[in-house]
PDB file of C-alpha atoms in Angstrom:
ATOM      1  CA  UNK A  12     -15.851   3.392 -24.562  1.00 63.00           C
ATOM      2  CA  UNK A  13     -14.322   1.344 -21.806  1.00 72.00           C
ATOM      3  CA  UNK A  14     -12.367   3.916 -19.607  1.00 93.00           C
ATOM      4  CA  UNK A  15      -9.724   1.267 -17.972  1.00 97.00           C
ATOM      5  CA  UNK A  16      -9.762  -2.292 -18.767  1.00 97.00           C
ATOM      6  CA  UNK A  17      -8.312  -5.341 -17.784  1.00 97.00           C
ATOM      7  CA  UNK A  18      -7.801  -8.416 -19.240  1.00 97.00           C
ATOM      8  CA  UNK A  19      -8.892 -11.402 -18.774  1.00 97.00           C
ATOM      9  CA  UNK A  20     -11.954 -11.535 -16.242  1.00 96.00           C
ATOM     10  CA  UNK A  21     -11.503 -14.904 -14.826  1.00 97.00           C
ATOM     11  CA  UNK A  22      -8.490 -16.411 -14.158  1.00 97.00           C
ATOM     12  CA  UNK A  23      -7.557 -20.068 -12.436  1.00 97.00           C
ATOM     13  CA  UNK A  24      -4.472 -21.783 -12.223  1.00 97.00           C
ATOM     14  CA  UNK A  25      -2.728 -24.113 -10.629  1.00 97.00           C
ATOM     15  CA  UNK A  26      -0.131 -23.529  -7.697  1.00 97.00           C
ATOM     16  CA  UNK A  27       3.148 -22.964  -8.751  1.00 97.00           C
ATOM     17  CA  UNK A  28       2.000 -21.485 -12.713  1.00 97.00           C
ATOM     18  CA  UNK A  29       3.155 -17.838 -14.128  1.00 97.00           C
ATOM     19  CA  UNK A  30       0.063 -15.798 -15.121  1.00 97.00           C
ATOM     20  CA  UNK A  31      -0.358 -12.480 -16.277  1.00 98.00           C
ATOM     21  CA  UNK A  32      -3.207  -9.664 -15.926  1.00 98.00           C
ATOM     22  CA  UNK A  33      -3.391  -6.817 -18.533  1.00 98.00           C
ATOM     23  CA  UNK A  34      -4.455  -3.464 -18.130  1.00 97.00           C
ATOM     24  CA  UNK A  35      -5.192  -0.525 -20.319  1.00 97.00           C
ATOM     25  CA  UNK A  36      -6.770   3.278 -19.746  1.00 97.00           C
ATOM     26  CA  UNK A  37      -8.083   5.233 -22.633  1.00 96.00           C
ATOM     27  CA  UNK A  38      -8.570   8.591 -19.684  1.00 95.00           C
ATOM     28  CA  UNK A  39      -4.617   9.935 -20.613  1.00 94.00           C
ATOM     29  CA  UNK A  40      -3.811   9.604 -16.911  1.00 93.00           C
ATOM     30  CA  UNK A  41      -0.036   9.435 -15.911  1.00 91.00           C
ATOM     31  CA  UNK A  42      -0.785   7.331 -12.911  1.00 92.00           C
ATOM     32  CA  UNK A  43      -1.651   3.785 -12.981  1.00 94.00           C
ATOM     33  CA  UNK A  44      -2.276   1.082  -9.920  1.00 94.00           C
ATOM     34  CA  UNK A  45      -2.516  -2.333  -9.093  1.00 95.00           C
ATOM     35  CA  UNK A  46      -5.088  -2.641  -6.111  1.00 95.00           C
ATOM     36  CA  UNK A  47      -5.675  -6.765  -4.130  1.00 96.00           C
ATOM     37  CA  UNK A  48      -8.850  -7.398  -2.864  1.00 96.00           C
ATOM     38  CA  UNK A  49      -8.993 -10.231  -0.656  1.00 92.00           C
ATOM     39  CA  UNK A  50     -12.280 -12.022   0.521  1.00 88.00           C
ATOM     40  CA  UNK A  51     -12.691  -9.581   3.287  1.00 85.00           C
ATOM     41  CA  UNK A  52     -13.115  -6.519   0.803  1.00 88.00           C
ATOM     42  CA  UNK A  53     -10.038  -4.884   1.950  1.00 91.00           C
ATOM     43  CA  UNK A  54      -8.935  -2.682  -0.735  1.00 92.00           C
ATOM     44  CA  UNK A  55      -4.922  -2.721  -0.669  1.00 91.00           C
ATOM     45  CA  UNK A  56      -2.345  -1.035  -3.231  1.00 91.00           C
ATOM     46  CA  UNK A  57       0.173  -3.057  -4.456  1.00 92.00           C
ATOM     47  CA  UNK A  58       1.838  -0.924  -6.912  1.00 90.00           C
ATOM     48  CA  UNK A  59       2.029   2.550  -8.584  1.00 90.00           C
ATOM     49  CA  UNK A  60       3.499   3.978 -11.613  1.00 90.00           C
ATOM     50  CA  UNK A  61       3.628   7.555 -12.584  1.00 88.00           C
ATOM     51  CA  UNK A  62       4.209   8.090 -16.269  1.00 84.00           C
ATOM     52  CA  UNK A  63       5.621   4.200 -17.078  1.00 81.00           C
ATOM     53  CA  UNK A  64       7.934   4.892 -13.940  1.00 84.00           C
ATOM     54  CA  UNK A  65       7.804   2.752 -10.749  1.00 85.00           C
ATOM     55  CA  UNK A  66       6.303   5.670  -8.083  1.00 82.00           C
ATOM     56  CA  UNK A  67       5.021   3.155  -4.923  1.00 76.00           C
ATOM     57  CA  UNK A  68       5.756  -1.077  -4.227  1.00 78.00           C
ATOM     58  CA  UNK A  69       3.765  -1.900  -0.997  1.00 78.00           C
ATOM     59  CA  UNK A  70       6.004  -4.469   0.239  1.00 79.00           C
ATOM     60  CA  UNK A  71       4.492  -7.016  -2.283  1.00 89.00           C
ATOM     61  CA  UNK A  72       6.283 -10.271  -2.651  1.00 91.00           C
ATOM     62  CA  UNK A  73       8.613 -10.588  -5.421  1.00 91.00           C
ATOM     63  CA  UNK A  74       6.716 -13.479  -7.392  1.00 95.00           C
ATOM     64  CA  UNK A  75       4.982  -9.987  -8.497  1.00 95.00           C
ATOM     65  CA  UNK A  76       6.311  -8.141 -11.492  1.00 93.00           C
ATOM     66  CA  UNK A  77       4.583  -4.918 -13.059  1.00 93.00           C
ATOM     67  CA  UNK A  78       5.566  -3.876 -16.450  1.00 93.00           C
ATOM     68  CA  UNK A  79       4.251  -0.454 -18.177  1.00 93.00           C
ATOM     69  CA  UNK A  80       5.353  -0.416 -21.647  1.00 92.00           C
ATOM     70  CA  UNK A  81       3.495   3.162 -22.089  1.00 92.00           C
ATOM     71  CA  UNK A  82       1.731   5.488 -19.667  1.00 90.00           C
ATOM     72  CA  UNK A  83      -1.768   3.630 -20.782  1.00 95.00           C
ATOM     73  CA  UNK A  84      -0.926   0.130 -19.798  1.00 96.00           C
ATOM     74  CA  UNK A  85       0.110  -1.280 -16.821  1.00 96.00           C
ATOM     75  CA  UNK A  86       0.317  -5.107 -16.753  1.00 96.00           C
ATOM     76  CA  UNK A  87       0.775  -7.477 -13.827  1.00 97.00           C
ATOM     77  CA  UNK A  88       2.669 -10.815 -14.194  1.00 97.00           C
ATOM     78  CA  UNK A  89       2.793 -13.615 -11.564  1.00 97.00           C
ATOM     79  CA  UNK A  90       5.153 -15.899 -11.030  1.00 97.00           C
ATOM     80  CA  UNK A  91       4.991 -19.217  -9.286  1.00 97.00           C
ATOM     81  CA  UNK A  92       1.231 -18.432  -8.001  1.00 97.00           C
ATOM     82  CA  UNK A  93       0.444 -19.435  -4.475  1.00 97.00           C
ATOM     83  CA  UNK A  94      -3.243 -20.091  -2.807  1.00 96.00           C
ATOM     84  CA  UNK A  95      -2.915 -16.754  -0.985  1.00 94.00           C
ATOM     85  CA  UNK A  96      -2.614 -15.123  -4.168  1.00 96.00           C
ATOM     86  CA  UNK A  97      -6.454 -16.140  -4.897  1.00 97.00           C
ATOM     87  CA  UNK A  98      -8.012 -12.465  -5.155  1.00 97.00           C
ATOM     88  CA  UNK A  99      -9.719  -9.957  -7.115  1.00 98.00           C
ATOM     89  CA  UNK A 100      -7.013  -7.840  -8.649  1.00 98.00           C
ATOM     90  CA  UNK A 101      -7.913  -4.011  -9.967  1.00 97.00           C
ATOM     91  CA  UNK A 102      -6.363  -2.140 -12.085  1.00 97.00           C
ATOM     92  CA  UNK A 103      -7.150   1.569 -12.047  1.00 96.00           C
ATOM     93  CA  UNK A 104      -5.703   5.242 -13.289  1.00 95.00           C
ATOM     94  CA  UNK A 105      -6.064   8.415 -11.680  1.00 93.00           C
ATOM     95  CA  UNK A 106      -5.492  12.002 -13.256  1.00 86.00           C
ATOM     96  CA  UNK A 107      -5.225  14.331  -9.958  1.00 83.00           C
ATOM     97  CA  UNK A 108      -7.538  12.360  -7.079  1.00 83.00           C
ATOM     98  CA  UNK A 109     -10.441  10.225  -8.530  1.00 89.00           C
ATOM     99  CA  UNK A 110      -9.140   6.491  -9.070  1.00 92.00           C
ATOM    100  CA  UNK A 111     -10.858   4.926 -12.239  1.00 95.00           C
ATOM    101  CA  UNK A 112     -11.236   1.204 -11.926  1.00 97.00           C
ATOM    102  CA  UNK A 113     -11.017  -1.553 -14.359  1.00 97.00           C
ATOM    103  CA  UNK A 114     -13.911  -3.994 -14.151  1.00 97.00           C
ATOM    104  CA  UNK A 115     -11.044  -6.600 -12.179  1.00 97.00           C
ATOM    105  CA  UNK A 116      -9.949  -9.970 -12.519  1.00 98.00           C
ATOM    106  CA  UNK A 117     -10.666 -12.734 -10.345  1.00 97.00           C
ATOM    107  CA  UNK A 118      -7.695 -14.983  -9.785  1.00 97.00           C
ATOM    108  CA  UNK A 119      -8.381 -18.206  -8.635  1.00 97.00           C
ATOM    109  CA  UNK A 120      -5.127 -20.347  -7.436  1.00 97.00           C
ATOM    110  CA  UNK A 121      -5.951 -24.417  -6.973  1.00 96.00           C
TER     111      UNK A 121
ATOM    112  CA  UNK B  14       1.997   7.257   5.711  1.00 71.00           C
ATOM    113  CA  UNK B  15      -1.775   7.630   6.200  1.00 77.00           C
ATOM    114  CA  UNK B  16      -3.316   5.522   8.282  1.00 86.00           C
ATOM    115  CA  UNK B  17      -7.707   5.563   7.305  1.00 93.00           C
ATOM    116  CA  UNK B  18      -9.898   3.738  10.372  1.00 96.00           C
ATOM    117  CA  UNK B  19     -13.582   2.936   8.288  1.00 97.00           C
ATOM    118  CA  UNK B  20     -16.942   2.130  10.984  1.00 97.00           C
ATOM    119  CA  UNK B  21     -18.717   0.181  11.153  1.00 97.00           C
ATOM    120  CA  UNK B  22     -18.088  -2.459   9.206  1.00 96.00           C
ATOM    121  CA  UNK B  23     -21.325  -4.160   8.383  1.00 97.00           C
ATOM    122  CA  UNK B  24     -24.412  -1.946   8.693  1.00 98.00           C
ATOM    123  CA  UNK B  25     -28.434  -2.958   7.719  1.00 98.00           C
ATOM    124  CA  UNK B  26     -31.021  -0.271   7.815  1.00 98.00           C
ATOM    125  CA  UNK B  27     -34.706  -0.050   6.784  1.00 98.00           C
ATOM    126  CA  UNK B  28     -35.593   0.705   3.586  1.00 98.00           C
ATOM    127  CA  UNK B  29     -36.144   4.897   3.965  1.00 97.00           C
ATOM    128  CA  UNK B  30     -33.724   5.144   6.977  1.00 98.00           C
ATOM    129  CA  UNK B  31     -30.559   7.164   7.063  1.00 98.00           C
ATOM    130  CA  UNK B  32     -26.691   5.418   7.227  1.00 98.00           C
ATOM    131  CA  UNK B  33     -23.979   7.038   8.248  1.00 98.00           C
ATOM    132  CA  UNK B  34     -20.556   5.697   7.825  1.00 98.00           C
ATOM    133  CA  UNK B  35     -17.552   7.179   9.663  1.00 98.00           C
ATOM    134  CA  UNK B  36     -13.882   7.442   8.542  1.00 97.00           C
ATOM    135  CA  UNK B  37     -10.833   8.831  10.724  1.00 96.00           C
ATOM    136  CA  UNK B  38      -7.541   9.670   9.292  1.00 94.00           C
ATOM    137  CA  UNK B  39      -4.077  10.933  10.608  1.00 90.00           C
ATOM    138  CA  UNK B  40      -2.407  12.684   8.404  1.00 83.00           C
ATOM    139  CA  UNK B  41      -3.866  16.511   8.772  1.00 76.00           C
ATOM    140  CA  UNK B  42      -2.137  17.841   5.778  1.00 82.00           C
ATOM    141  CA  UNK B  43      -4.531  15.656   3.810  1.00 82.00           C
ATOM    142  CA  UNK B  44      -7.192  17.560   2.188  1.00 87.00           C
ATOM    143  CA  UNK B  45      -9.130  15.492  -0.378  1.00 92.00           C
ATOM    144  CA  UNK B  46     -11.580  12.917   0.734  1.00 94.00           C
ATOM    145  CA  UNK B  47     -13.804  10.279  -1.086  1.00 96.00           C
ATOM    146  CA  UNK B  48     -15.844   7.847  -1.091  1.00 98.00           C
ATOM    147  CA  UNK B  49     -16.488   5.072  -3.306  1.00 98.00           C
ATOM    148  CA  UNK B  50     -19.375   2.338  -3.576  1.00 98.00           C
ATOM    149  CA  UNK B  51     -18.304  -1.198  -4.986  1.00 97.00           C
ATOM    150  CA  UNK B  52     -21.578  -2.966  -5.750  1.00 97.00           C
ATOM    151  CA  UNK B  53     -21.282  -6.477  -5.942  1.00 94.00           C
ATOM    152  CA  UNK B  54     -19.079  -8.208  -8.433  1.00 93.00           C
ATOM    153  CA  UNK B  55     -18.784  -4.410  -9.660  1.00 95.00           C
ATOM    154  CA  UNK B  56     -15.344  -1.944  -9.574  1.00 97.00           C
ATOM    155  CA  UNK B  57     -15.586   0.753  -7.017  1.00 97.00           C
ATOM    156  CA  UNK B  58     -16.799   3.636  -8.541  1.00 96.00           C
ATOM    157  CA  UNK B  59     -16.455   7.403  -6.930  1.00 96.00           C
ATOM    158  CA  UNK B  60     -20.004   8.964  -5.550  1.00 97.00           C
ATOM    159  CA  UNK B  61     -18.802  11.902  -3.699  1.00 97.00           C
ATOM    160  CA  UNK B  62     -15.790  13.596  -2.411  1.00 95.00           C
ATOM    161  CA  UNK B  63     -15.004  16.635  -0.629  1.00 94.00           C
ATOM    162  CA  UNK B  64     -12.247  18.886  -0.231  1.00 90.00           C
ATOM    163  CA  UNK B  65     -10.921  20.624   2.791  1.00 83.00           C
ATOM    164  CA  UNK B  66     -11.862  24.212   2.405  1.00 83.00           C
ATOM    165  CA  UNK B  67     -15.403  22.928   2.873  1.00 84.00           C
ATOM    166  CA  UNK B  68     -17.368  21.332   6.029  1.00 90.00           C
ATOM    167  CA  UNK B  69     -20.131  19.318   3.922  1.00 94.00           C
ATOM    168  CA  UNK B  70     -21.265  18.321   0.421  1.00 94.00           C
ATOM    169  CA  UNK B  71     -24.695  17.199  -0.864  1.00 96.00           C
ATOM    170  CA  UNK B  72     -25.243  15.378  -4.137  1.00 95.00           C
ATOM    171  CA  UNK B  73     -29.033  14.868  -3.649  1.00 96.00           C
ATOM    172  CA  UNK B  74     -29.752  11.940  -1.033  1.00 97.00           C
ATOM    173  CA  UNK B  75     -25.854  11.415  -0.382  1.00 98.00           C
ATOM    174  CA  UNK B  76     -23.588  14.044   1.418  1.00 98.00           C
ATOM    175  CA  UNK B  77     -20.047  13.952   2.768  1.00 97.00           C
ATOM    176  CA  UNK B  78     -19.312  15.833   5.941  1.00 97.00           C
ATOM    177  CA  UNK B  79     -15.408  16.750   7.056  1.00 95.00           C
ATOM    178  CA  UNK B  80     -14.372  17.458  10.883  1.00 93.00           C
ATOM    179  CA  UNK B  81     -10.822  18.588   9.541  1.00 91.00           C
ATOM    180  CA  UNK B  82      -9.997  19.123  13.558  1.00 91.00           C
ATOM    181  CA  UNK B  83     -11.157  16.062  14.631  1.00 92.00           C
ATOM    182  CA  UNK B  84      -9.490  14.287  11.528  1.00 93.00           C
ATOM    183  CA  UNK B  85     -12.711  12.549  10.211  1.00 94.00           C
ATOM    184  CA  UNK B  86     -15.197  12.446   7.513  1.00 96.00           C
ATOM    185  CA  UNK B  87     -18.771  10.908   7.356  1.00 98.00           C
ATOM    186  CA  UNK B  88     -21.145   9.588   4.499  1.00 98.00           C
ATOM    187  CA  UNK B  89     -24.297  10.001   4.782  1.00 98.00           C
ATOM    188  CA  UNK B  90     -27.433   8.550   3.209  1.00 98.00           C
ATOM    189  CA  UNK B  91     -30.460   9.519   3.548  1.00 98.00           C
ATOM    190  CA  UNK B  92     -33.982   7.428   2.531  1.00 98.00           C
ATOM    191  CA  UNK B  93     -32.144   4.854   1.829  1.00 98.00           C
ATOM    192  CA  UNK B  94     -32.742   2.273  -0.708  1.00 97.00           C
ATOM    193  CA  UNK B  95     -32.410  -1.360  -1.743  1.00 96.00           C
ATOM    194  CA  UNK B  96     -29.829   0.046  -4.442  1.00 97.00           C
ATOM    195  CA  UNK B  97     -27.891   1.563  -2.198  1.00 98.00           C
ATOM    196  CA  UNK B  98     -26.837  -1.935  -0.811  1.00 98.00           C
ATOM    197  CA  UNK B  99     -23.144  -2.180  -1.599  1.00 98.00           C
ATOM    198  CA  UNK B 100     -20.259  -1.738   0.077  1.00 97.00           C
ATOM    199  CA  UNK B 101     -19.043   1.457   0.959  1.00 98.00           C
ATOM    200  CA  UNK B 102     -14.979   2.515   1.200  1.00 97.00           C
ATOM    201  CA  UNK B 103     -13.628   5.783   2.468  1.00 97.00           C
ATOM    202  CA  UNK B 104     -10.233   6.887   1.158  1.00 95.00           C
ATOM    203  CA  UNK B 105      -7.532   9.576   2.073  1.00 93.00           C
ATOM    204  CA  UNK B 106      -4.199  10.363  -0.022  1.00 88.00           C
ATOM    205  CA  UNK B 107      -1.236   9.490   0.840  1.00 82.00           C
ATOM    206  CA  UNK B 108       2.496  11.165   0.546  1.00 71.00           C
ATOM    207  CA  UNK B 109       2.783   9.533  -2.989  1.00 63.00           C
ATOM    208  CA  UNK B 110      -0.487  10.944  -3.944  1.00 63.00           C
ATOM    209  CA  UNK B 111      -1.787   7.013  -3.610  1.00 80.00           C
ATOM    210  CA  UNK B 112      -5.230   6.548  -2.326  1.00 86.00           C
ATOM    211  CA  UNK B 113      -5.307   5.027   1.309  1.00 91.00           C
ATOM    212  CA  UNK B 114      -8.920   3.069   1.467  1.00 94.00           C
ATOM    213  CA  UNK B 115     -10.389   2.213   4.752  1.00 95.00           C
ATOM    214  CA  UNK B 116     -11.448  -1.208   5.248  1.00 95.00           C
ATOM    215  CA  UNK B 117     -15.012  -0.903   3.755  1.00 96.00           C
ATOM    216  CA  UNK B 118     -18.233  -0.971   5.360  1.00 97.00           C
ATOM    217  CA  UNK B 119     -21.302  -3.646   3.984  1.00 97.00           C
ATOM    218  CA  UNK B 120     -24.472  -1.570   3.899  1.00 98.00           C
ATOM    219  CA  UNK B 121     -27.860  -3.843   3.585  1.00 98.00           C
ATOM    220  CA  UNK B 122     -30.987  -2.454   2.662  1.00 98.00           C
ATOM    221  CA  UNK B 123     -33.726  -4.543   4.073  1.00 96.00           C
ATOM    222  CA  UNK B 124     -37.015  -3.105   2.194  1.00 92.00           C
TER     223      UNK B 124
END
């Protein structure tokens, strides 16, 4: 069984479109994340939510929107997508420390 | 918050050499500390981690050491192989029990 997924793998767009990114965790975590990775590898939070509750929002632009209906999903939507937005994206869940990551989704903005 | 400083960022080694990677942190109330390998096109994934009531950690050719003094932590690798090629990030928590990842390091495995 898949521990934290994220839907869909492979995502590209045209500037200026509204896309989304869902995430699910099967683990029963409270805590769920939205991480950016840019071309360099660097690993940056964007959001946190604790129990379907916004916990951290790392001065991300506004075009970003999480929603967490329950604790086990935490989905990402995108408004008005600019070139800079062109990243992997992770989902992941933690119980106390370890982060589990979703396999990511690879946003490509044209 | 928690600032995490990751070196060196690229790294090759021989096949059956060692690789050490360092991190520095600078909050000293932190006292969990991981590390995760992110193969390529893969999610990071946790190999080790150490807590700070201990100085080192070995999970068989892998082992975590923590200078809670100094503020850092090290990952080392020992006979290293082509598998092991991957990037490499440490992490620290922050005050909202976030992770704080360093900026990676690229090890390369030449066999």
């Amino acid at each position: 069984d898949t521990a934290v997924s994220q839907t869909p793998k492979y995502l590209v767009t045209q500037m200026g479109n509204d896309k989304s990114i869902k995430c699910e965790q099967n683990l029963g975590h409270d805590t769920m994340y939205w991480y950016k990775q840019d071309s360099k590898k660097f690993l940056k939070i964007m959001f946190s939510y604790n129990n379907k509750e916004l916990i951290i929002n790392e001065t991300v632009p506004n075009r970003f929107s999480p929603k967490s209906p329950d604790k086990a999903h935490l989905n990402l939507h995108i408004n008005s997508l600019e070139l800079g937005d062109s990243a992997v994206y992770f989902c992941a869940s933690s119980g106390i420390w370890e982060q589990f990551f979703g396999p990511g989704t690879r946003l490509t903005v044209l | 918050g928690e600032n995490v400083e990751q070196h060196p960022s690229t790294l090759s080694v021989q096949e059956g050499d060692s690789a050490v990677i360092k991190c520095t942190y600078s909050d000293s109330a932190s006292n969990y500390f991981p590390w995760y390998k992110q193969e390529l096109g893969k999610r990071p994934q946790l190999i080790i981690d150490i807590r700070s009531n201990v100085g080192e950690k070995k999970d068989q050719r892998i082992a975590v050491t923590l200078n809670k003094t100094a503020k850092h932590f090290s990952l080392h690798i020992t006979e290293t192989q082509p598998e092991d090629s991957a990037v490499y990030f440490c992490a620290v928590p922050n005050n909202n029990n976030d992770m704080r990842f360093g900026a990676g390091t690229r090890l390369t495995v030449k066999p």
